[in-house]
Coordinates of C-alpha atoms and ligand atoms in Angstrom, one line a residue:
X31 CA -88.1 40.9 -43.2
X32 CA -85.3 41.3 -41.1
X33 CA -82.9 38.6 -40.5
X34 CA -83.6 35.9 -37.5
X35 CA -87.4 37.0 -37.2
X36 CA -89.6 34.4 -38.6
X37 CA -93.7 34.3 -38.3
X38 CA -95.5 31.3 -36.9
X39 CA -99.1 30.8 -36.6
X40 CA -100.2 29.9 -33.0
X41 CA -104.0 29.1 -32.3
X42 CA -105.4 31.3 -30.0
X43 CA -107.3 28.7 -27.8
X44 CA -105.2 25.7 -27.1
X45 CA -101.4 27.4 -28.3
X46 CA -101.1 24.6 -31.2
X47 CA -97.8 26.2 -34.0
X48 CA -98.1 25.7 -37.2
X49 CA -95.4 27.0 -39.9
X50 CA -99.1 27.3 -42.1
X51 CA -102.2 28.9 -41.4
X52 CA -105.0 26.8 -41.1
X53 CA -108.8 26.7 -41.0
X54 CA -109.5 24.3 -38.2
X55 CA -107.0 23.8 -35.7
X56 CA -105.8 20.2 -35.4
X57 CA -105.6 19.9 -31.6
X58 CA -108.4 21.6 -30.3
X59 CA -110.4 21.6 -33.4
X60 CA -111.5 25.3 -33.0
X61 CA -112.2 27.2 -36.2
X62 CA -110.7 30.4 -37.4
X63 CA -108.1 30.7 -34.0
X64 CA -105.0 31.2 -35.9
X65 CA -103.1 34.2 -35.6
X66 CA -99.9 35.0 -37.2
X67 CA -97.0 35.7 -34.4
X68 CA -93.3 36.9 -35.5
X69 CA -91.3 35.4 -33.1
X70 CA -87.3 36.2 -33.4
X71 CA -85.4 33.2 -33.8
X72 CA -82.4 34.1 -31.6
X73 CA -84.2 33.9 -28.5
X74 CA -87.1 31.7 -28.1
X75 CA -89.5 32.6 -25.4
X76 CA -88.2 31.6 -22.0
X77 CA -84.6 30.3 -23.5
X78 CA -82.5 31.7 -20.3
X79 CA -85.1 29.3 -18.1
X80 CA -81.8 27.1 -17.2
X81 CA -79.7 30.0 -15.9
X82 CA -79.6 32.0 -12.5
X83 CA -79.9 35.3 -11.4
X84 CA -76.6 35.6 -12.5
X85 CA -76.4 33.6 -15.5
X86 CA -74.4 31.0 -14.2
X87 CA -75.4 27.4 -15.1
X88 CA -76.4 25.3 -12.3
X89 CA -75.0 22.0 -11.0
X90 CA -77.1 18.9 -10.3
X91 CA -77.2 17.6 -6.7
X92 CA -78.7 14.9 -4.9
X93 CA -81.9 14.2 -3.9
X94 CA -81.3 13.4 -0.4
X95 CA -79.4 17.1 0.1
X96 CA -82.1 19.0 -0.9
X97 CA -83.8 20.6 2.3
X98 CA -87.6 20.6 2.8
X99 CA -87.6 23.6 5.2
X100 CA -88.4 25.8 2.6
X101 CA -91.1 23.8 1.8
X102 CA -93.7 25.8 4.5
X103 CA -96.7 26.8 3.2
X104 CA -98.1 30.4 3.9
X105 CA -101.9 30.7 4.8
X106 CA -103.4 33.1 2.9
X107 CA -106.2 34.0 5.3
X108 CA -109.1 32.3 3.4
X109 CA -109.9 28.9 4.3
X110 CA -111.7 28.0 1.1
X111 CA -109.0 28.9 -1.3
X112 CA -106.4 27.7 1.2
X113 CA -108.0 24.2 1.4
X114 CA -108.0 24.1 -2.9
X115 CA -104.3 24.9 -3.0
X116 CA -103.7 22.0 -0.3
X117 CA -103.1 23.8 2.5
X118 CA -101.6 27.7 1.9
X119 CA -99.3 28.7 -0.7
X120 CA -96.2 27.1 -1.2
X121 CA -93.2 29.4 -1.9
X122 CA -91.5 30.2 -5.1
X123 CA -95.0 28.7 -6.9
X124 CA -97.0 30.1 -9.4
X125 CA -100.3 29.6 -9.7
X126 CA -102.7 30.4 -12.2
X127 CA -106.6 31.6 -11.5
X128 CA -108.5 31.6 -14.8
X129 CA -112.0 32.5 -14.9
X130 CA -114.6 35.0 -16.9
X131 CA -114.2 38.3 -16.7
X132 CA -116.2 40.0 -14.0
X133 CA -116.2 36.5 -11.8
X134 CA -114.3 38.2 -8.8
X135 CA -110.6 36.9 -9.8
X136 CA -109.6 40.4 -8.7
X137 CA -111.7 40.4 -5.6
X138 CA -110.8 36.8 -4.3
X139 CA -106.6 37.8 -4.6
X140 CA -107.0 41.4 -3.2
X141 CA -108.9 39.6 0.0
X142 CA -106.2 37.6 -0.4
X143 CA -103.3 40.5 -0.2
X144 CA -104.7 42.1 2.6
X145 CA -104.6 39.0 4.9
X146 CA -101.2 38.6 3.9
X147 CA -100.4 41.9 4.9
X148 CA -102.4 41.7 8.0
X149 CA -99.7 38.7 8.7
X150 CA -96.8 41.4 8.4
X151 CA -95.7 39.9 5.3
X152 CA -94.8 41.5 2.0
X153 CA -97.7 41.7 -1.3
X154 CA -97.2 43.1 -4.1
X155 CA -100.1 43.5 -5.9
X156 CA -99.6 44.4 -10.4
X157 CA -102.5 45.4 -12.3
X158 CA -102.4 45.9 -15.7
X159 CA -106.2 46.7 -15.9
X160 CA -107.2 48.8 -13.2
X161 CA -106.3 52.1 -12.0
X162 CA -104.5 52.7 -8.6
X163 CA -107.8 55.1 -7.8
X164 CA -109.8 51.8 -9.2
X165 CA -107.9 49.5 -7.0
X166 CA -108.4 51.6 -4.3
X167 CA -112.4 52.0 -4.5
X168 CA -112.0 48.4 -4.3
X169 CA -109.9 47.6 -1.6
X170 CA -112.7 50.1 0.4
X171 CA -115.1 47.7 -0.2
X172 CA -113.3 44.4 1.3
X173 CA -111.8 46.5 4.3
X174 CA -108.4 48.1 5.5
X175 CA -105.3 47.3 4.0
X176 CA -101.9 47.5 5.7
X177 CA -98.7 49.1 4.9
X178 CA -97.2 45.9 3.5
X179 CA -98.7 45.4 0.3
X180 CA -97.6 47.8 -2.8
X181 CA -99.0 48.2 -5.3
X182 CA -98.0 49.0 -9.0
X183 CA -99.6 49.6 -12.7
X184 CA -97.7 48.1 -15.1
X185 CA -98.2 46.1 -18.6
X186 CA -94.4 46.5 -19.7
X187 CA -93.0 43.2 -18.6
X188 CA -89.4 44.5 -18.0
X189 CA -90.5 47.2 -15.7
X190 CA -92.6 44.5 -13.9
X191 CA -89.5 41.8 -13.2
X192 CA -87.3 45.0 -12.5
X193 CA -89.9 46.3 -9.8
X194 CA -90.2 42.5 -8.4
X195 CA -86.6 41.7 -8.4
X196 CA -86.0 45.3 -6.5
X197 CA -88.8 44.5 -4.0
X198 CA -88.8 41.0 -3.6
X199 CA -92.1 40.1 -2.1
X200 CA -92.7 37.1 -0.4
X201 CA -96.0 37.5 -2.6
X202 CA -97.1 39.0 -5.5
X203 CA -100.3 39.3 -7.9
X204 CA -100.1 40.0 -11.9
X205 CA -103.6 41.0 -12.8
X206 CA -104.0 39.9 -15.8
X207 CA -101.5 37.7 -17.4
X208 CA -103.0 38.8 -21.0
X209 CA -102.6 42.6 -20.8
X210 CA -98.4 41.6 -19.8
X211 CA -96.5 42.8 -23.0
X212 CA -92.6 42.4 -23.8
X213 CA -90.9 44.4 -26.4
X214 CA -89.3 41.4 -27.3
X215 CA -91.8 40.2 -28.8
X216 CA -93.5 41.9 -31.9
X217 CA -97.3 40.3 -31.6
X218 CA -100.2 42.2 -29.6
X219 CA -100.5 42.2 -26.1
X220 CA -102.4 39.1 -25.3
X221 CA -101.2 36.7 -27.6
X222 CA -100.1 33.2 -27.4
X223 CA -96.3 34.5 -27.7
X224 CA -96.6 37.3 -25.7
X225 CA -98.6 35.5 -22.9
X226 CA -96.2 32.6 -22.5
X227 CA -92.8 34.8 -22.9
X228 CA -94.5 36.8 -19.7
X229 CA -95.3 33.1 -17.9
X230 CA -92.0 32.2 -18.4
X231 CA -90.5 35.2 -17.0
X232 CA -92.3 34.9 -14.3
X233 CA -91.9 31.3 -13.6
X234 CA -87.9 32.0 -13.7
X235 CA -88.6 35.0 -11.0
X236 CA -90.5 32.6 -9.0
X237 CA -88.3 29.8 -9.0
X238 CA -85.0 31.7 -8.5
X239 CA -86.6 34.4 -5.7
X240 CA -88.5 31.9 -3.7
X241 CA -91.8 34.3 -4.5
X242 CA -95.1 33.0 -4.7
X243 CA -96.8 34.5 -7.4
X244 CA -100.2 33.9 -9.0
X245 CA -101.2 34.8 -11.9
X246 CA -105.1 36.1 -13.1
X247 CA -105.8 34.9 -16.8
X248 CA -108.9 35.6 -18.7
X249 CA -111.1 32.9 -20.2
X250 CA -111.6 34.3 -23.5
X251 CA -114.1 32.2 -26.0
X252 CA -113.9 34.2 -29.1
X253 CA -110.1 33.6 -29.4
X254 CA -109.5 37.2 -29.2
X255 CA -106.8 36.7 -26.4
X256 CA -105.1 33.6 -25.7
X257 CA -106.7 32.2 -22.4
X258 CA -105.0 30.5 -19.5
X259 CA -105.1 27.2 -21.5
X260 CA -102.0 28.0 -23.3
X261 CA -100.2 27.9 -20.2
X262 CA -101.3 25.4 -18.0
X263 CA -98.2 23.2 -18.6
X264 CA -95.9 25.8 -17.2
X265 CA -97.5 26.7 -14.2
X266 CA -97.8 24.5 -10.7
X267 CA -101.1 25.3 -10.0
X268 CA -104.1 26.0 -11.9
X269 CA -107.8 26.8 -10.5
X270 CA -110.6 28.2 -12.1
X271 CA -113.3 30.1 -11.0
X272 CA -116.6 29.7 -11.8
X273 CA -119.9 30.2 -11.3
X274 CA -122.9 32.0 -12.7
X275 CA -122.3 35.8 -13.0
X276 CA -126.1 36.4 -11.9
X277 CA -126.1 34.4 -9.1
X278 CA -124.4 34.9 -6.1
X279 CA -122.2 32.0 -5.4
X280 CA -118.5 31.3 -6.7
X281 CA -116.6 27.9 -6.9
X282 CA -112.9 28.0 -6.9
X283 CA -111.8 24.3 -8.3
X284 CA -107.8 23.1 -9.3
X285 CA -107.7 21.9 -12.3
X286 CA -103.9 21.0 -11.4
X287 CA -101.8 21.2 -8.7
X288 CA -98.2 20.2 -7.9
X289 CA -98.9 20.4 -4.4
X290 CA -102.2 19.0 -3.7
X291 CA -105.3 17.6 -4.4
X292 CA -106.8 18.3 -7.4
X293 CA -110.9 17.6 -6.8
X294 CA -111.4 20.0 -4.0
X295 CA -113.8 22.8 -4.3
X296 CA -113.7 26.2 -2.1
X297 CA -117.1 27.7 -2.4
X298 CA -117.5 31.8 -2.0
X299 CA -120.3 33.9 -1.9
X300 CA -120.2 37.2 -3.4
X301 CA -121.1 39.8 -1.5
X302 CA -121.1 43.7 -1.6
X303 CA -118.0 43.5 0.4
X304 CA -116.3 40.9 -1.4
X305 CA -116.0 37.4 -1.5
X306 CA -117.1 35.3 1.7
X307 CA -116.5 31.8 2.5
X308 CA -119.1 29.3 2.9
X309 CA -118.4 26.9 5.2
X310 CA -121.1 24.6 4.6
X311 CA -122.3 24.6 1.0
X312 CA -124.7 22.0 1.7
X313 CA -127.1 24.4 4.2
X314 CA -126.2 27.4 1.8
X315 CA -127.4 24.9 -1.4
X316 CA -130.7 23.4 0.5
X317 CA -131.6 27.0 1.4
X318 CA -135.3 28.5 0.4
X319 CA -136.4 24.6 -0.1
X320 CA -140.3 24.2 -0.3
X321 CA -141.2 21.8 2.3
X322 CA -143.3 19.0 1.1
X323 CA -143.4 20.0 -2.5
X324 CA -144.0 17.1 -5.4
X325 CA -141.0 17.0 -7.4
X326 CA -138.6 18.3 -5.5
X327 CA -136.1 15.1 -4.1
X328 CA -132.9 16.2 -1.9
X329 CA -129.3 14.2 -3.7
X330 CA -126.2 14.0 -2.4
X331 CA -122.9 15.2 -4.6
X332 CA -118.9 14.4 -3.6
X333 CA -117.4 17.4 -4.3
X334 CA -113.7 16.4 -3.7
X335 CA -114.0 15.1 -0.3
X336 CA -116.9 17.0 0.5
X337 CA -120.1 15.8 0.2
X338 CA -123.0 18.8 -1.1
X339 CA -126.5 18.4 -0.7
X340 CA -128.3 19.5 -3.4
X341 CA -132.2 19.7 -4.0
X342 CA -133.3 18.8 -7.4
X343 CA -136.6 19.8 -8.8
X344 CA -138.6 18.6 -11.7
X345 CA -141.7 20.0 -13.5
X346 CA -143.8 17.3 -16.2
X347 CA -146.8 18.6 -17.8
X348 CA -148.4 18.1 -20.9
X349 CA -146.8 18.5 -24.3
X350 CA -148.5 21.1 -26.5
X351 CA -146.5 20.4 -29.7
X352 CA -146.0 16.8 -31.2
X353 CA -142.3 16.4 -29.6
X354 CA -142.1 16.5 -25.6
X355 CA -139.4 19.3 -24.5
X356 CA -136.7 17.9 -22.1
X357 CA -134.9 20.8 -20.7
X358 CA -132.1 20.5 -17.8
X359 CA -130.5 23.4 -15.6
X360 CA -127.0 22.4 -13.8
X361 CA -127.0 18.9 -15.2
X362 CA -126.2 17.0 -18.3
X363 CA -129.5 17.0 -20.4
X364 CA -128.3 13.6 -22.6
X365 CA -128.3 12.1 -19.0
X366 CA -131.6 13.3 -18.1
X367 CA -132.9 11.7 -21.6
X368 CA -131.4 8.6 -20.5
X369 CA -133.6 8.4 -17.1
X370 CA -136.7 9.2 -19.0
X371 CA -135.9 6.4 -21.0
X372 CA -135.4 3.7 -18.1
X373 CA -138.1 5.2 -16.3
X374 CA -140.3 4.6 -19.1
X375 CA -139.2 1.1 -20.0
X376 CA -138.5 -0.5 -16.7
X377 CA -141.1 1.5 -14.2
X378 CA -143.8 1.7 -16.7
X379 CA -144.5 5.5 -16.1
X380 CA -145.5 7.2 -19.3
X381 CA -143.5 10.4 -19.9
X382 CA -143.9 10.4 -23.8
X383 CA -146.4 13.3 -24.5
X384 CA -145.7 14.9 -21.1
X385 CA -142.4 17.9 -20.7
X386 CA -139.9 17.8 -18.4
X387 CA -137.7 20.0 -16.7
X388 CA -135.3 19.4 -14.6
X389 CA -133.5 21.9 -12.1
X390 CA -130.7 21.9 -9.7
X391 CA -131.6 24.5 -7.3
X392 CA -128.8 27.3 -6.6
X393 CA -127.4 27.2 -9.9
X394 CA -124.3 24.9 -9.2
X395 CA -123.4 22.1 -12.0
X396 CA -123.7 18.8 -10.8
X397 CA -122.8 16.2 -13.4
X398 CA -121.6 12.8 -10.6
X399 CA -123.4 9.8 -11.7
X400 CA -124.6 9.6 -7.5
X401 CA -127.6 12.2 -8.3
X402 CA -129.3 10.0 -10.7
X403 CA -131.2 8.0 -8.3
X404 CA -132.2 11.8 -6.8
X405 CA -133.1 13.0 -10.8
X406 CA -135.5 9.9 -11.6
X407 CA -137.2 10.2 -8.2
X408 CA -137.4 13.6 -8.3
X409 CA -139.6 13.3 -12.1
X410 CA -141.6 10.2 -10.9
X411 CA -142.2 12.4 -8.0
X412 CA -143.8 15.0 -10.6
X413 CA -145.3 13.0 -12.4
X414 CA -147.5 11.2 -9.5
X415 CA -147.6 14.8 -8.0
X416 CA -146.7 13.2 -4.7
X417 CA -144.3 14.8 -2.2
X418 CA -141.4 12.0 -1.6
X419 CA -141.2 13.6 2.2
X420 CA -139.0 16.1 3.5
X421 CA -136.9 14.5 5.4
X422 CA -135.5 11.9 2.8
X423 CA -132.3 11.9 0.7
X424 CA -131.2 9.7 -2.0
X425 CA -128.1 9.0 -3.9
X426 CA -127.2 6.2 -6.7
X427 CA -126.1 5.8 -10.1
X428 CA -128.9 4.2 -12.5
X429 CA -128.2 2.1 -14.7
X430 CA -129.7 1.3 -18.0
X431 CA -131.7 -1.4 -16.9
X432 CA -133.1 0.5 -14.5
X433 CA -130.8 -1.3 -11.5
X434 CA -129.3 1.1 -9.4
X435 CA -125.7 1.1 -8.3
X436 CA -123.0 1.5 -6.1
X437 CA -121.5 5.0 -5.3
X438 CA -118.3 5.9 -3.2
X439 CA -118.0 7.0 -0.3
X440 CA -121.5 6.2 0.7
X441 CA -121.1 6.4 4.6
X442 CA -119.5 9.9 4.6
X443 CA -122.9 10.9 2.4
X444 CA -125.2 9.6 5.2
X445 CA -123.4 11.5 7.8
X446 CA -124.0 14.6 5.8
X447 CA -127.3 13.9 5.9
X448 CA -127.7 13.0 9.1
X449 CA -125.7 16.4 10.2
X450 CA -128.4 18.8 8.4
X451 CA -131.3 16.8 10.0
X452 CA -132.4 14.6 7.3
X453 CA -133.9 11.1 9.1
X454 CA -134.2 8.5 6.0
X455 CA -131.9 7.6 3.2
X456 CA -132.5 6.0 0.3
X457 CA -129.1 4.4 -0.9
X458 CA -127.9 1.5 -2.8
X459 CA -128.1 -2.2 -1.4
X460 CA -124.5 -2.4 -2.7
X461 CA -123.5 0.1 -0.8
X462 CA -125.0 -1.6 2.3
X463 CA -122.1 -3.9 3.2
X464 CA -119.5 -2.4 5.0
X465 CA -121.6 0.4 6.7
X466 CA -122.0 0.3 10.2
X467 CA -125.3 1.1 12.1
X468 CA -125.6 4.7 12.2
X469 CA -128.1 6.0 15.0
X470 CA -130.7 8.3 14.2
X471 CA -131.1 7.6 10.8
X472 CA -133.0 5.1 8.6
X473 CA -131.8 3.4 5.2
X474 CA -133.7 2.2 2.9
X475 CA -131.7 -0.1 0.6
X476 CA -132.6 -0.2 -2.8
X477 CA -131.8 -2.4 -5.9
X478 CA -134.2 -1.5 -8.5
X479 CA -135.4 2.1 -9.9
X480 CA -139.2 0.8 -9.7
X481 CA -138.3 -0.2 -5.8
X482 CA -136.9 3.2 -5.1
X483 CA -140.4 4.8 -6.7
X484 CA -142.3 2.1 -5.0
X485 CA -141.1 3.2 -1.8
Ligands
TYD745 P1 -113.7 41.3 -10.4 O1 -113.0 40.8 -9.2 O2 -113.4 42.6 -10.9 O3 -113.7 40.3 -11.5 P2 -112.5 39.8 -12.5 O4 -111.3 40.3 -11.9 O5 -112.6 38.3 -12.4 O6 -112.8 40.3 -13.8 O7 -115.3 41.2 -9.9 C1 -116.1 42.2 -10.3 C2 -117.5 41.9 -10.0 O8 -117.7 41.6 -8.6 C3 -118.4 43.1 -10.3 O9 -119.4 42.6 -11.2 C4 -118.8 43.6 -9.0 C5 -118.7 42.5 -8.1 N1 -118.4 42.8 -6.7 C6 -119.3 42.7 -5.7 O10 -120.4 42.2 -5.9 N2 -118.9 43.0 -4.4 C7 -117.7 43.5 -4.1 O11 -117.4 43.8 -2.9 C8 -116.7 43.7 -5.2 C9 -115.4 44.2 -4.9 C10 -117.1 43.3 -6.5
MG746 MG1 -110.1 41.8 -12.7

């Protein structure tokens, strides 16, 4: 082997190095994700980071000198994704969307080139992965596109910073981070090395241009390609998308984020002409509910600072085999165990030969400890075959002695309620100091689980 190239193993799913191959990766403890990578040990990926354009080594300054003008966030036209970034893109960032394949990462950041260039500003748009003709079926779907976004195919890495340095967008796109490939560097396309030397390349464009630049990365589970987890450290911003590929609705959530918050949600609907924003998650999620249905018991979800209403159903019927079946869509299952349990010991209903399912409707994961109270209702519900009412919510964490407990942000939840025309809340009592009289609805205080049932 040829002087100054070494190999290291890398794991393909969390970016761990090891001098050895291994089974089981130590960090992550994946199986079978190491790869072997020859990386050359003159240059280290992304060694030049501390240099200029130029070359020239940079002098420190003071904090106080530094001006904040730059600072101005650009909109991208999408409310949603705007709101998850906190507030517009900020230049000279990079920011990472990870998601599966086929989710609508391509979709979401070609909606958002062409509001850009509807706002006279410059996009330029890489794909790696599509076809200009492909790009361009596309782009008929989500509408007209002005004359200031380019586009450009490209996987070889030098040929994409020469065509960014020579252009200098004030945005640009690399679609996907994992098909990026440096000579450089003698692994595949897509692995660890080759993924981060292209990250870090970028970053160093980004920082020393001023361009925003985001950057789509494939969630890959069978370790074939390394995934947008091996970069997260390097990047400001990281979202994910998400969502059931069957269903219709998307949710865009940061995972990090120099500039902002990181619990917001945006919330998309996908569409045969491309993503579109919902406004109001809660009307979209409560949508097609049965009215006056047993089992069926409306909760209420902080997602960021947004509460969702959410309708959760539940099904119990009678076991056939020895073992009752305890199935849960959209929530945790061990939870739903768990509020059998209490509801068997402390409200004395008798769930041991008898199924139960539990739903969320619409297919979104809800896993805050608020819908509890909404979960056990919503089986005792079933399992009286009584209709709760249609125009009552509930929200509360249960504990395990079947006492129910303080949430946050309890008042905002009511007025949630209150907004899509729901009249009584079931809440609890802890939560009852330090909320004001709100008109037009009534709450119903609770302490125990067998009160809340009772009522
Ligand atoms: P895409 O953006 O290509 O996904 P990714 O880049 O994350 O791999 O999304 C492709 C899916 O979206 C595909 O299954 C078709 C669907 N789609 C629509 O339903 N409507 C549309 O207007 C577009 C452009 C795509
Ligand atoms: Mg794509």
């Amino acid at each position: 082997m040829a002087k100054g190239v070494k190999t290291v193993f890398f794991c393909q799913n969390c970016g761990y190095e090891s001098s050895k191959w291994m089974g089981q990766c130590p960090a992550c403890r994946e199986w079978n994700t190491f790869v072997e990578e020859r990386v050359s040990a003159a240059k280290s990926p992304g060694s030049a980071k501390g240099r200029g354009p130029a070359g020239e080594r940079r002098k420190p300054v003071r904090i106080r000198d530094i001006s904040l003008d730059e600072e101005t966030r650009t909109g991208t036209g999408i409310g949603e994704l705007d709101r998850v970034l906190g507030g517009g893109v900020v230049p000279g960032s990079l920011i990472l969307i990870g998601g599966d394949p086929g989710i609508g990462k391509s979709t979401l950041l070609l909606q958002v080139c062409r509001n850009i260039a509807a706002a006279e500003r410059r996009v330029l748009y890489i794909s790696g992965e599509e076809s200009l003709a492909q790009i361009r079926m596309r782009a008929e779907r989500i509408g007209e596109i002005g004359d200031s976004m380019l586009l450009l195919t490209e996987t070889d890495l030098t040929g994409v910073s020469e065509t960014i340095e020579r252009e200098r967008p004030d945005v640009c796109i690399i679609d996907s981070i994992q098909t990026m490939y440096s000579g450089e560097i003698a692994s595949a396309p897509g692995s660890v090395s080759q993924v981060r030397e292209a990250t870090g390349v970028l970053l160093r464009l980004a920082k020393t241009l001023g361009i925003s630049i985001f950057i789509v990365g494939h969630v890959t589970k069978d370790g074939a390609v390394a995934g947008p987890r091996v970069l997260e450290h390097m990047v400001d911003t990281v979202l994910y998308f998400e969502g059931d590929r069957h269903a219709s609705y998307r949710i865009l959530r940061a995972v990090k984020n120099r500039f902002g918050s990181t619990n917001e949600i945006g919330v998309f609907e996908m569409r045969d002409s491309g993503l579109r924003e919902v406004p109001n998650p809660s009307e979209y999620m409560l949508d097609g509910k049965p009215e006056n249905a047993p089992g069926s018991v409306v909760a209420c979800s902080m997602e960021g600072s947004r509460p969702v209403l959410i309708e959760i159903q539940a099904l119990v019927c009678r076991t056939n085999f020895g073992l009752p079946r305890r199935t849960a869509a959209g929530t945790d299952a061990n939870r739903v165990n768990l509020l059998i349990a209490v509801l068997e010991r402390r409200c004395g209903l008798k769930l041991g030969e008898l199924d139960a399912y539990i739903n969320i409707a619409g297919g979104i994961r809800m896993t805050e400890p608020a819908v509890d109270l909404g979960i056990a209702m919503a089986i005792a519900s079933a399992y009286a075959d009584r209709a709760i009412g249609d125009r009552v919510i509930a929200f509360g964490e249960v504990g395990l002695g079947g006492e129910i407990r303080a949430v946050s942000q309890a008042e905002q939840r009511i007025l949630e309620a209150k907004k899509l025309g729901f009249e009584t809340v079931v809440l609890p009592k802890a939560n009852m100091k330090g909320i004001k009289e709100i008109k037009g609805i009534r709450l119903v205080p609770v302490e125990t689980l067998a009160e809340a049932i009772r009522v």
